[in-house]
Coordinates of C-alpha atoms in Angstrom, one line a residue:
Chain A
M1 CA -34.0 -42.1 12.8
G2 CA -36.7 -39.4 12.9
E3 CA -40.1 -39.8 14.5
T4 CA -43.7 -39.2 13.4
V5 CA -46.2 -37.2 15.5
A6 CA -47.7 -40.4 17.0
E7 CA -44.3 -41.8 17.8
K8 CA -43.4 -38.6 19.7
I9 CA -46.6 -38.7 21.6
F10 CA -46.2 -42.4 22.4
D11 CA -42.6 -41.8 23.7
A12 CA -43.8 -39.0 25.9
H13 CA -46.6 -41.0 27.4
R14 CA -45.1 -44.5 27.8
V15 CA -46.0 -46.2 31.1
D16 CA -45.1 -49.7 30.1
N17 CA -44.1 -51.9 27.2
P18 CA -45.5 -55.2 28.3
A19 CA -44.6 -57.1 25.1
G20 CA -43.4 -56.5 21.6
D21 CA -44.9 -53.5 20.0
I22 CA -47.5 -52.9 22.8
Y23 CA -47.3 -49.6 24.6
V24 CA -49.3 -48.8 27.6
L25 CA -49.9 -45.0 27.5
D26 CA -50.7 -42.5 30.3
L27 CA -53.9 -40.7 29.3
D28 CA -54.4 -36.9 29.4
A29 CA -58.1 -37.2 29.0
V30 CA -60.8 -39.8 29.0
F31 CA -64.1 -38.7 27.3
C32 CA -67.4 -40.4 28.1
H33 CA -70.9 -40.4 26.6
E34 CA -74.1 -42.1 27.8
I35 CA -74.1 -45.0 25.2
T36 CA -70.9 -46.8 25.8
T37 CA -70.0 -45.6 29.4
P38 CA -72.8 -47.0 31.6
V39 CA -71.9 -50.7 31.0
A40 CA -68.3 -49.8 32.1
L41 CA -69.6 -48.0 35.2
N42 CA -71.8 -50.9 36.1
D43 CA -68.9 -53.3 35.6
L44 CA -66.7 -51.2 37.9
A45 CA -69.4 -51.2 40.5
R46 CA -69.8 -55.0 40.2
R47 CA -66.1 -55.4 40.8
G48 CA -66.1 -53.2 43.8
K49 CA -64.0 -50.6 42.0
D50 CA -66.3 -47.7 41.6
R51 CA -63.4 -45.2 41.4
V52 CA -61.9 -42.7 38.9
F53 CA -58.2 -42.1 38.3
D54 CA -58.5 -38.3 38.1
P55 CA -61.9 -36.5 38.0
S56 CA -60.3 -33.5 36.3
K57 CA -59.2 -35.6 33.4
I58 CA -62.6 -37.1 32.8
K59 CA -65.1 -35.3 30.7
A60 CA -68.6 -36.6 30.2
V61 CA -71.6 -35.7 28.1
I62 CA -75.1 -37.0 27.3
D63 CA -75.3 -36.5 23.5
H64 CA -76.6 -39.5 21.6
V65 CA -80.2 -39.5 22.9
T66 CA -81.1 -36.2 24.5
P67 CA -83.7 -35.4 25.7
A68 CA -84.1 -39.1 26.6
K69 CA -86.7 -40.8 24.3
D70 CA -87.7 -43.6 26.5
S71 CA -87.1 -45.3 29.9
K72 CA -83.9 -47.1 28.7
T73 CA -82.2 -44.0 27.4
A74 CA -83.3 -42.1 30.5
M75 CA -81.6 -44.8 32.5
Q76 CA -78.4 -44.5 30.5
G77 CA -78.4 -40.7 31.2
K78 CA -79.1 -41.3 34.8
I79 CA -76.3 -43.8 35.3
L80 CA -73.8 -41.3 33.8
R81 CA -75.2 -38.3 35.7
D82 CA -75.2 -40.1 39.1
W83 CA -71.7 -41.3 38.5
A84 CA -70.4 -37.8 37.5
R85 CA -72.0 -36.4 40.7
R86 CA -70.6 -39.2 42.9
H87 CA -67.1 -38.6 41.7
N88 CA -67.2 -34.8 41.4
I89 CA -66.6 -34.8 37.7
E90 CA -66.8 -31.0 37.1
H91 CA -67.0 -31.2 33.3
F92 CA -70.2 -33.2 32.9
F93 CA -72.5 -31.8 30.3
D94 CA -76.2 -32.5 30.8
I95 CA -79.2 -31.2 28.9
G96 CA -79.1 -27.4 28.4
R97 CA -75.3 -27.5 28.2
N98 CA -74.8 -30.6 26.2
G99 CA -73.8 -31.1 22.6
V100 CA -72.1 -33.5 20.3
C101 CA -69.1 -34.8 22.1
H102 CA -66.5 -34.2 19.3
A103 CA -67.7 -30.7 18.8
L104 CA -68.4 -29.8 22.5
F105 CA -65.1 -31.0 24.1
P106 CA -62.8 -29.0 21.7
E107 CA -65.0 -26.0 22.1
H108 CA -64.3 -26.1 25.8
G109 CA -60.6 -26.3 25.3
F110 CA -60.2 -29.9 26.5
V111 CA -57.8 -30.9 23.6
R112 CA -54.2 -29.9 23.3
P113 CA -51.4 -30.8 20.9
G114 CA -49.5 -33.8 22.1
Y115 CA -52.4 -35.1 24.3
T116 CA -53.4 -38.8 24.5
I117 CA -57.2 -39.1 24.6
I118 CA -59.6 -42.1 24.5
M119 CA -63.4 -42.4 24.3
G120 CA -65.8 -45.2 23.7
D121 CA -66.6 -43.7 20.3
S122 CA -65.0 -44.5 17.0
H123 CA -65.0 -40.8 15.9
T124 CA -62.7 -39.8 18.7
C125 CA -60.0 -39.5 16.0
T126 CA -61.6 -36.1 15.4
H127 CA -59.4 -34.5 18.1
G128 CA -56.3 -35.3 16.2
A129 CA -57.1 -32.0 14.4
F130 CA -55.3 -30.4 17.3
G131 CA -52.2 -32.6 17.0
A132 CA -53.3 -35.0 19.6
F133 CA -53.3 -38.8 19.6
A134 CA -57.0 -39.5 20.0
A135 CA -58.5 -42.9 19.5
G136 CA -61.8 -44.6 19.8
V137 CA -61.9 -47.6 22.1
G138 CA -64.4 -50.2 23.4
T139 CA -66.0 -50.2 26.7
T140 CA -63.4 -52.3 28.4
D141 CA -60.6 -49.9 27.4
L142 CA -62.8 -47.1 28.6
E143 CA -63.4 -48.8 31.9
V144 CA -59.6 -49.3 32.5
G145 CA -59.0 -45.7 31.3
I146 CA -61.5 -44.4 33.9
L147 CA -60.1 -46.6 36.7
K148 CA -56.3 -46.4 35.9
G149 CA -55.8 -43.6 33.4
V150 CA -54.0 -45.9 30.9
C151 CA -54.6 -47.6 27.6
A152 CA -52.7 -50.1 25.6
F153 CA -52.0 -49.5 21.9
R154 CA -49.7 -51.1 19.3
Y155 CA -46.7 -48.8 18.6
P156 CA -48.1 -46.7 15.8
R157 CA -47.3 -47.0 12.1
S158 CA -48.1 -43.8 10.3
M159 CA -49.0 -42.7 6.8
K160 CA -48.8 -39.2 5.5
I161 CA -51.4 -37.6 3.2
E162 CA -49.9 -34.5 1.6
V163 CA -52.6 -32.2 0.2
T164 CA -51.3 -29.7 -2.3
G165 CA -53.1 -26.9 -4.0
E166 CA -56.3 -25.1 -3.0
L167 CA -59.8 -26.4 -2.7
A168 CA -62.1 -24.9 -5.3
G169 CA -65.2 -22.9 -4.3
G170 CA -68.0 -25.2 -3.2
V171 CA -65.5 -28.0 -2.3
Y172 CA -64.8 -28.6 1.4
A173 CA -62.9 -30.7 3.9
K174 CA -65.8 -33.2 3.7
D175 CA -65.3 -33.6 0.0
L176 CA -61.6 -34.1 0.5
I177 CA -61.9 -36.7 3.2
L178 CA -64.6 -38.6 1.2
S179 CA -62.3 -38.7 -1.8
I180 CA -59.4 -39.9 0.5
I181 CA -61.5 -42.7 1.9
G182 CA -62.6 -43.6 -1.6
R183 CA -59.0 -43.9 -2.6
L184 CA -57.7 -45.7 0.5
G185 CA -60.7 -48.0 1.0
V186 CA -62.3 -48.9 4.4
N187 CA -59.4 -51.0 5.3
G188 CA -56.7 -48.8 3.8
A189 CA -55.3 -47.3 7.0
T190 CA -56.1 -50.0 9.5
D191 CA -53.8 -49.9 12.5
R192 CA -52.2 -46.8 11.2
V193 CA -52.2 -43.1 12.1
I194 CA -52.9 -40.7 9.2
E195 CA -51.0 -37.4 9.3
F196 CA -52.8 -34.8 7.1
A197 CA -50.3 -32.3 5.8
G198 CA -49.7 -29.8 3.0
P199 CA -50.9 -26.3 2.0
A200 CA -54.6 -27.3 1.7
V201 CA -54.6 -28.6 5.2
E202 CA -52.6 -25.6 6.6
A203 CA -55.2 -23.3 5.0
M204 CA -58.1 -25.0 6.8
S205 CA -59.8 -23.7 9.9
M206 CA -59.9 -25.9 13.0
E207 CA -63.5 -26.8 12.2
S208 CA -62.4 -28.1 8.7
R209 CA -59.5 -30.0 10.2
M210 CA -61.9 -31.7 12.6
T211 CA -64.1 -32.7 9.7
L212 CA -61.0 -34.2 8.0
C213 CA -59.8 -36.1 11.1
N214 CA -63.3 -37.2 12.1
M215 CA -63.5 -39.6 9.2
A216 CA -60.0 -41.1 9.4
V217 CA -61.5 -44.1 11.1
E218 CA -63.7 -44.8 8.0
A219 CA -60.5 -45.8 6.3
G220 CA -59.6 -47.9 9.4
A221 CA -57.1 -45.4 10.9
T222 CA -56.5 -45.3 14.6
S223 CA -56.3 -41.5 14.5
G224 CA -56.0 -38.7 12.0
I225 CA -53.6 -35.9 13.0
C226 CA -53.0 -32.4 11.7
Y227 CA -49.9 -30.4 12.7
P228 CA -50.3 -27.7 15.3
D229 CA -49.8 -24.2 13.9
M230 CA -51.0 -20.6 14.6
T231 CA -54.5 -21.7 13.6
T232 CA -54.4 -24.3 16.4
V233 CA -53.0 -21.8 18.9
D234 CA -55.5 -19.1 18.0
Y235 CA -58.3 -21.5 18.6
L236 CA -56.9 -22.6 21.9
W237 CA -55.7 -19.2 23.1
P238 CA -58.6 -18.4 25.4
F239 CA -57.8 -21.7 27.3
I240 CA -54.0 -21.5 27.3
R241 CA -53.4 -17.8 27.9
D242 CA -52.4 -18.3 31.5
E243 CA -49.8 -21.0 30.5
F244 CA -47.9 -18.9 27.9
D245 CA -46.7 -15.3 27.6
A246 CA -47.7 -15.1 24.0
P247 CA -49.3 -17.3 21.2
E248 CA -45.9 -17.6 19.6
A249 CA -44.5 -19.2 22.9
A250 CA -47.4 -21.7 22.8
L251 CA -46.6 -22.6 19.3
A252 CA -42.9 -23.0 20.0
N253 CA -43.9 -25.4 22.8
Y254 CA -46.3 -27.4 20.6
R255 CA -43.8 -27.7 17.8
K256 CA -42.1 -30.5 19.8
F257 CA -45.0 -32.6 18.5
L258 CA -44.3 -32.0 14.8
P259 CA -42.8 -34.9 12.9
D260 CA -39.0 -35.0 12.2
T261 CA -38.1 -34.3 8.6
D262 CA -36.6 -37.8 8.4
A263 CA -39.6 -39.5 10.1
E264 CA -40.5 -42.8 8.5
Y265 CA -43.9 -43.5 7.0
D266 CA -45.5 -46.6 5.7
D267 CA -46.8 -44.6 2.8
I268 CA -46.9 -41.0 1.6
V269 CA -49.9 -40.1 -0.6
E270 CA -50.0 -36.9 -2.6
I271 CA -53.3 -35.4 -3.5
D272 CA -54.0 -32.2 -5.5
A273 CA -56.9 -30.4 -3.9
A274 CA -57.3 -28.1 -6.9
G275 CA -58.7 -30.9 -9.1
L276 CA -61.3 -32.0 -6.6
A277 CA -65.1 -31.8 -7.2
P278 CA -67.8 -32.2 -4.6
Q279 CA -68.1 -35.9 -3.5
V280 CA -70.9 -38.1 -2.4
T281 CA -71.2 -41.7 -1.3
Y282 CA -73.4 -44.4 -2.8
G283 CA -74.3 -47.9 -1.4
Y284 CA -73.4 -49.0 2.0
R285 CA -69.7 -48.4 2.4
P286 CA -68.0 -45.1 3.1
D287 CA -65.4 -45.9 0.4
N288 CA -68.1 -46.0 -2.2
V289 CA -67.4 -42.4 -3.3
V290 CA -68.1 -40.6 -6.6
P291 CA -68.3 -37.0 -7.7
V292 CA -71.8 -35.5 -7.0
S293 CA -72.2 -35.2 -10.8
E294 CA -72.5 -39.0 -11.1
M295 CA -75.3 -39.2 -8.6
E296 CA -77.4 -36.2 -9.8
D297 CA -81.1 -36.8 -9.8
T298 CA -81.0 -39.4 -7.0
P299 CA -84.2 -38.5 -5.1
V300 CA -84.0 -38.1 -1.3
D301 CA -86.6 -38.1 1.4
Q302 CA -84.7 -36.4 4.2
V303 CA -81.7 -34.0 4.4
Y304 CA -79.8 -34.0 7.7
V305 CA -77.2 -31.3 8.6
G306 CA -75.3 -31.9 11.8
S307 CA -73.2 -34.5 13.7
C308 CA -69.6 -34.6 14.9
T309 CA -68.5 -34.4 11.2
N310 CA -70.4 -31.3 10.1
G311 CA -72.5 -29.7 12.8
R312 CA -70.2 -26.8 13.6
L313 CA -70.8 -23.1 13.0
E314 CA -68.7 -23.1 9.8
D315 CA -70.8 -26.0 8.4
L316 CA -74.1 -24.3 9.3
R317 CA -72.9 -21.0 7.6
V318 CA -72.0 -22.9 4.4
A319 CA -75.4 -24.6 4.3
A320 CA -77.3 -21.4 5.1
D321 CA -75.4 -19.6 2.4
V322 CA -76.8 -22.1 -0.1
L323 CA -80.3 -22.1 1.4
S324 CA -80.6 -18.4 1.6
G325 CA -83.5 -17.2 -0.5
H326 CA -84.7 -20.7 -1.3
R327 CA -87.3 -23.1 0.0
I328 CA -86.5 -26.8 0.3
S329 CA -88.4 -29.2 -1.9
D330 CA -91.9 -30.3 -0.8
S331 CA -90.8 -33.9 -1.1
V332 CA -87.9 -33.4 1.4
R333 CA -87.8 -33.2 5.2
G334 CA -85.0 -31.0 6.3
I335 CA -83.4 -31.4 9.8
V336 CA -80.5 -29.3 11.2
S337 CA -78.9 -30.0 14.6
P338 CA -76.4 -27.4 15.6
A339 CA -73.7 -29.5 17.3
T340 CA -73.4 -27.5 20.6
P341 CA -75.4 -24.8 22.5
E342 CA -72.6 -22.3 21.5
V343 CA -73.0 -23.2 17.8
Y344 CA -76.7 -22.8 18.2
R345 CA -76.5 -19.4 20.0
R346 CA -74.0 -18.0 17.4
A347 CA -76.1 -19.4 14.5
L348 CA -79.1 -17.6 16.0
D349 CA -77.1 -14.4 16.4
E350 CA -75.9 -14.6 12.8
G351 CA -79.4 -15.2 11.4
I352 CA -78.4 -18.7 10.2
I353 CA -81.2 -20.3 12.2
H354 CA -83.7 -18.0 10.5
T355 CA -82.4 -18.9 7.1
F356 CA -82.8 -22.6 7.9
M357 CA -86.3 -22.0 9.2
D358 CA -87.3 -19.8 6.3
A359 CA -86.1 -22.6 4.0
G360 CA -88.4 -25.1 5.7
F361 CA -85.9 -26.9 7.9
C362 CA -86.7 -28.3 11.4
V363 CA -84.2 -27.0 13.9
A364 CA -83.4 -29.8 16.4
N365 CA -81.4 -29.4 19.6
P366 CA -77.7 -30.4 19.8
T367 CA -77.6 -34.2 19.6
C368 CA -76.2 -36.9 17.3
G369 CA -78.8 -39.6 17.5
A370 CA -79.9 -39.4 13.9
C371 CA -76.5 -40.4 12.5
L372 CA -76.9 -43.9 13.9
G373 CA -80.7 -44.2 13.8
M374 CA -81.2 -43.8 17.5
S375 CA -83.2 -40.5 17.7
C376 CA -84.1 -37.2 16.2
G377 CA -84.1 -38.0 12.5
V378 CA -84.5 -41.8 12.1
I379 CA -85.7 -42.7 8.5
A380 CA -88.2 -45.4 7.5
E381 CA -87.5 -48.6 5.5
G382 CA -86.8 -47.8 1.9
E383 CA -86.2 -44.1 2.6
V384 CA -83.1 -42.1 1.5
C385 CA -81.3 -39.5 3.5
A386 CA -78.8 -37.0 2.2
S387 CA -76.6 -36.5 5.3
T388 CA -73.5 -34.6 6.5
T389 CA -72.7 -37.4 8.9
N390 CA -69.9 -40.0 8.5
R391 CA -71.4 -43.5 8.0
N392 CA -73.6 -44.9 5.3
F393 CA -73.8 -48.5 6.5
Y394 CA -77.0 -50.4 5.6
G395 CA -79.8 -49.3 7.9
R396 CA -77.5 -46.9 9.7
M397 CA -80.0 -44.1 10.1
G398 CA -83.0 -46.5 10.3
K399 CA -83.7 -50.1 9.5
G400 CA -83.9 -50.6 5.7
G401 CA -82.8 -47.0 4.9
T402 CA -80.1 -45.6 2.7
V403 CA -77.7 -42.8 3.5
H404 CA -75.7 -40.6 1.1
L405 CA -72.8 -38.8 2.8
M406 CA -71.9 -35.3 1.5
S407 CA -70.8 -31.8 2.6
P408 CA -73.2 -29.3 4.2
A409 CA -73.2 -27.3 0.9
T410 CA -74.2 -30.3 -1.2
A411 CA -76.8 -31.3 1.5
A412 CA -78.4 -27.9 1.4
A413 CA -78.5 -27.9 -2.4
T414 CA -80.0 -31.4 -2.4
A415 CA -82.7 -30.2 0.0
I416 CA -83.7 -27.4 -2.3
A417 CA -83.7 -29.6 -5.4
G418 CA -85.2 -32.7 -3.8
H419 CA -82.5 -34.8 -5.4
I420 CA -78.7 -35.0 -5.0
T421 CA -77.2 -32.0 -6.7
D422 CA -74.1 -29.8 -6.7
S423 CA -74.4 -26.6 -4.7
I424 CA -73.0 -24.6 -7.7
L425 CA -76.5 -24.1 -8.9
Y426 CA -77.4 -22.1 -5.8
R427 CA -74.1 -20.4 -5.1
K428 CA -74.5 -16.7 -4.6
Chain B
M1 CA -57.1 -71.0 30.3
Q2 CA -60.4 -71.2 28.6
N3 CA -60.9 -73.6 25.7
F4 CA -61.9 -72.1 22.4
G5 CA -63.7 -73.8 19.7
G6 CA -66.8 -75.6 18.4
S7 CA -69.2 -75.5 15.5
V8 CA -68.4 -72.9 12.8
L9 CA -70.5 -70.2 11.3
F10 CA -69.0 -69.2 7.9
L11 CA -69.6 -65.5 6.9
D12 CA -68.3 -65.2 3.3
R13 CA -67.8 -61.4 3.0
S14 CA -65.2 -58.8 3.8
D15 CA -65.8 -55.6 5.8
I16 CA -68.7 -56.8 7.9
N17 CA -69.3 -53.8 10.1
T18 CA -70.4 -53.4 13.7
D19 CA -73.8 -52.0 12.7
E20 CA -74.4 -55.4 11.0
I21 CA -73.2 -57.4 14.0
I22 CA -75.4 -55.4 16.4
P23 CA -77.5 -52.5 15.1
A24 CA -77.3 -49.2 17.0
R25 CA -80.9 -49.4 18.1
Y26 CA -79.9 -52.0 20.7
L27 CA -77.2 -49.8 22.2
T28 CA -79.8 -48.5 24.7
E29 CA -79.4 -51.9 26.5
I30 CA -77.3 -51.8 29.6
S31 CA -76.9 -55.6 29.9
K32 CA -75.0 -57.9 27.6
E33 CA -77.7 -60.5 27.8
A34 CA -80.3 -58.2 26.2
L35 CA -78.2 -58.3 23.0
Q36 CA -78.6 -62.0 22.6
P37 CA -81.5 -62.2 20.2
H38 CA -80.1 -59.5 17.9
L39 CA -76.7 -60.8 16.8
L40 CA -76.1 -60.3 13.0
E41 CA -79.7 -59.1 12.6
E42 CA -78.7 -56.6 9.9
L43 CA -76.0 -58.7 8.1
H44 CA -76.0 -57.8 4.4
L45 CA -75.4 -61.3 3.1
E46 CA -77.6 -63.1 0.6
G47 CA -79.6 -66.0 2.0
F48 CA -78.4 -65.3 5.5
D49 CA -81.0 -65.9 8.2
P50 CA -79.6 -65.1 11.6
A51 CA -82.3 -67.0 13.5
S52 CA -81.2 -70.4 12.0
A53 CA -77.6 -69.7 11.2
I54 CA -76.4 -68.7 14.6
V55 CA -77.9 -71.6 16.6
E56 CA -75.3 -73.7 18.3
K57 CA -72.3 -72.0 16.7
Q58 CA -69.2 -71.2 18.7
V59 CA -66.8 -70.0 16.0
I60 CA -67.0 -67.5 13.2
V61 CA -64.8 -67.8 10.1
T62 CA -64.9 -64.7 7.8
R63 CA -62.8 -62.6 5.4
S64 CA -61.0 -59.3 5.9
N65 CA -61.6 -56.2 8.1
F66 CA -64.3 -57.9 10.3
G67 CA -65.8 -55.5 12.8
C68 CA -65.1 -52.2 11.1
G69 CA -67.1 -49.1 11.9
S70 CA -68.2 -48.3 15.4
S71 CA -66.2 -48.8 18.6
R72 CA -69.2 -50.5 20.3
E73 CA -68.1 -53.4 22.4
H74 CA -71.7 -54.5 22.1
A75 CA -70.4 -56.3 19.0
P76 CA -68.1 -58.8 20.8
W77 CA -70.6 -59.0 23.7
A78 CA -73.4 -60.0 21.2
L79 CA -71.1 -62.8 20.1
E80 CA -70.1 -63.7 23.7
V81 CA -73.7 -64.1 24.9
N82 CA -74.5 -66.3 21.9
G83 CA -71.6 -68.6 22.9
I84 CA -69.2 -67.4 20.1
H85 CA -65.9 -66.8 21.7
M86 CA -63.5 -67.1 18.7
V87 CA -63.5 -65.3 15.4
I88 CA -61.1 -66.3 12.6
A89 CA -60.5 -63.8 9.8
E90 CA -58.0 -62.5 7.3
S91 CA -58.0 -59.3 9.3
F92 CA -59.9 -57.3 11.8
A93 CA -60.7 -53.6 12.4
R94 CA -58.4 -52.3 15.2
I95 CA -61.0 -51.5 17.8
F96 CA -63.0 -54.6 17.3
R97 CA -59.9 -56.8 17.6
Q98 CA -58.8 -55.0 20.7
N99 CA -62.3 -55.4 22.2
I100 CA -62.3 -59.1 21.5
F101 CA -59.0 -59.6 23.5
N102 CA -60.1 -57.1 26.1
C103 CA -63.1 -59.4 26.8
G104 CA -60.7 -62.4 27.1
M105 CA -62.0 -63.8 23.8
L106 CA -59.9 -64.9 20.7
A107 CA -59.5 -63.1 17.4
I108 CA -57.2 -65.1 15.1
E109 CA -55.8 -63.7 11.9
L110 CA -54.8 -66.0 9.1
P111 CA -53.3 -65.3 5.6
A112 CA -55.8 -64.8 2.8
E113 CA -54.9 -68.0 1.1
T114 CA -55.4 -70.0 4.3
I115 CA -58.9 -68.4 4.8
D116 CA -59.6 -69.3 1.1
R117 CA -58.6 -72.9 1.8
I118 CA -60.9 -73.1 4.9
F119 CA -63.8 -71.7 2.9
D120 CA -63.1 -74.0 -0.1
E121 CA -62.7 -77.2 1.8
F122 CA -65.1 -76.8 4.7
S123 CA -67.7 -74.1 4.3
E124 CA -70.2 -76.6 2.6
F125 CA -70.1 -78.9 5.6
D126 CA -70.8 -78.8 9.3
T127 CA -67.4 -77.9 10.5
L128 CA -65.7 -77.9 13.9
I129 CA -62.7 -75.8 14.8
Y130 CA -60.8 -76.0 18.0
A131 CA -57.9 -73.7 19.1
D132 CA -54.9 -75.2 21.0
L133 CA -53.4 -72.1 22.6
E134 CA -50.4 -73.8 23.9
K135 CA -49.4 -75.3 20.6
S136 CA -50.8 -72.3 18.6
V137 CA -52.7 -74.7 16.3
L138 CA -56.2 -74.8 15.0
S139 CA -57.7 -78.2 14.3
V140 CA -60.4 -78.2 11.7
Q141 CA -62.8 -81.1 11.0
G142 CA -65.7 -81.2 8.5
G143 CA -67.0 -83.2 5.5
G144 CA -64.8 -86.2 6.5
R145 CA -61.7 -84.0 6.2
E146 CA -59.3 -82.8 8.9
A147 CA -56.7 -80.1 8.9
E148 CA -54.2 -78.5 11.3
I149 CA -53.4 -74.9 10.9
A150 CA -50.8 -73.0 12.8
F151 CA -51.7 -69.5 14.0
A152 CA -49.9 -66.7 15.8
I153 CA -51.1 -64.3 18.4
S154 CA -48.9 -61.8 20.3
E155 CA -47.6 -62.4 23.8
F156 CA -49.7 -59.5 25.0
D157 CA -52.9 -60.8 23.5
R158 CA -52.1 -64.2 24.9
S159 CA -51.7 -62.7 28.4
L160 CA -55.1 -60.9 28.0
V161 CA -56.8 -64.2 27.2
A162 CA -55.0 -65.9 30.1
A163 CA -56.0 -63.1 32.5
G164 CA -59.6 -63.2 31.3
G165 CA -59.5 -59.7 29.9
W166 CA -57.9 -56.3 30.1
V167 CA -59.6 -55.1 33.3
E168 CA -58.1 -58.1 35.2
Y169 CA -54.7 -57.6 33.5
A170 CA -54.5 -53.8 34.0
D171 CA -55.8 -54.1 37.6
S172 CA -52.9 -56.4 38.5
H173 CA -50.2 -54.5 36.6
Y174 CA -51.0 -50.7 36.9

């Protein structure tokens, strides 16, 4: 019987099979940030086990609250920083070099097809865009990952989402994943890996694939996975050129992590991208999804462009295209946070930052605190935020506030109009 | 092995997420104890008052997909420091479920109709539920009624509970 991508990765990383369908996997990378890691580090110290399994496989960043906003967050940063120094963790990203983990780590070439990766962050599924098995875990799994380089998972069941056709103009990976979550429900892929396949996914950039995989967890999935192809290899080439003679050789190697043609899936869902309109969420669940046209005229107080979902250069370009030549509504506060210093620098070079500023946006530093109401864009009780982030839970961006999730294009158009609207009105 | 059980807090809703269990604004805490006053502070459930509802409860009974959303282990910790060591639900989000067992606590999944029955027969009353891990049976008492309900957890989850959590297990095995 053929195997899925996740099954191939599990077989290649199996350390133990302690019972039933439980596999203990050897980890290629353990990613850490300052919110979920410090408790693990304190616990290791308390146990007299302040060790790391392999400093070269651990990558750490301060990204949720940076610069620190108070003594508590300063201490979280300090615990991570002191630990990284103590254990010679070379890839530790502090202020000045830091950015949103799920944008920063791929940008530095830390993710490869076939890798196993954990992080104490539910959106770790983002890295499946490279054909990796990447899963969010809790602090205890992270702690064991740091100490032993292993993590236990149930042997994965997979579903395949085959996206045919082409996305229309003004419709993006974000709209596609929102519509998929709307269709599957928040529990629709629990304990399963989603393979995203088909021509519409093959046509996507790595940035778009990361957007797609980023929200797999909102349908309950363990990981979202795209198949490695030349787009993947081209993105990784600066980091792998010493390993392979040519990009084609790299692809030939990575193809071992493609699914077999007779792989078994729990479910295969076909979606036609061509018929898709821009999507937006309502209410407090990410599966409450409707076309933007059904939410037109919903007033918003703040528009946020950024996060591990949509804070990459491609996202900022799309938003700036819409904003160009316009001012945002007087009733709206606009905030953009380029996800990494590299995104910020290139957005400066391309004039994108000027466009945001000319439109009336505040340009924040690379950080992701706004998404979960921790810093840099928290909304007040009763306020509404149009956001390119990934969760609209009650009070997510601030106690008593409401979040509508949407693409960067729709967010930019909404900022200009002052209410939710389709970017078609402002398309050049 | 630890005994699991006690007075039940009924939460009659599916998809209760981790932001509702413990809001992100408390993730700046680096001790579990600091989470204690904030459990279920943001729960979106009509008439629910966390201050009075949580007092002296040791068990949660709820519907499907409990603990969806964030990976934060602060959610099970917030339960733990409030003395709640067992959650019974129709289903759990993957990470939350793993976190519960990794902490040496108990997440028990029961079929939807069994959960319905527990809600129908007991949720109006002060109810006690105890888990017998050796027999894999829950005993339920409330409103003058009693019930015994069989449950199943995997051998691996059982060994995590027995070891006191994943750190202890992994440290002795790998």
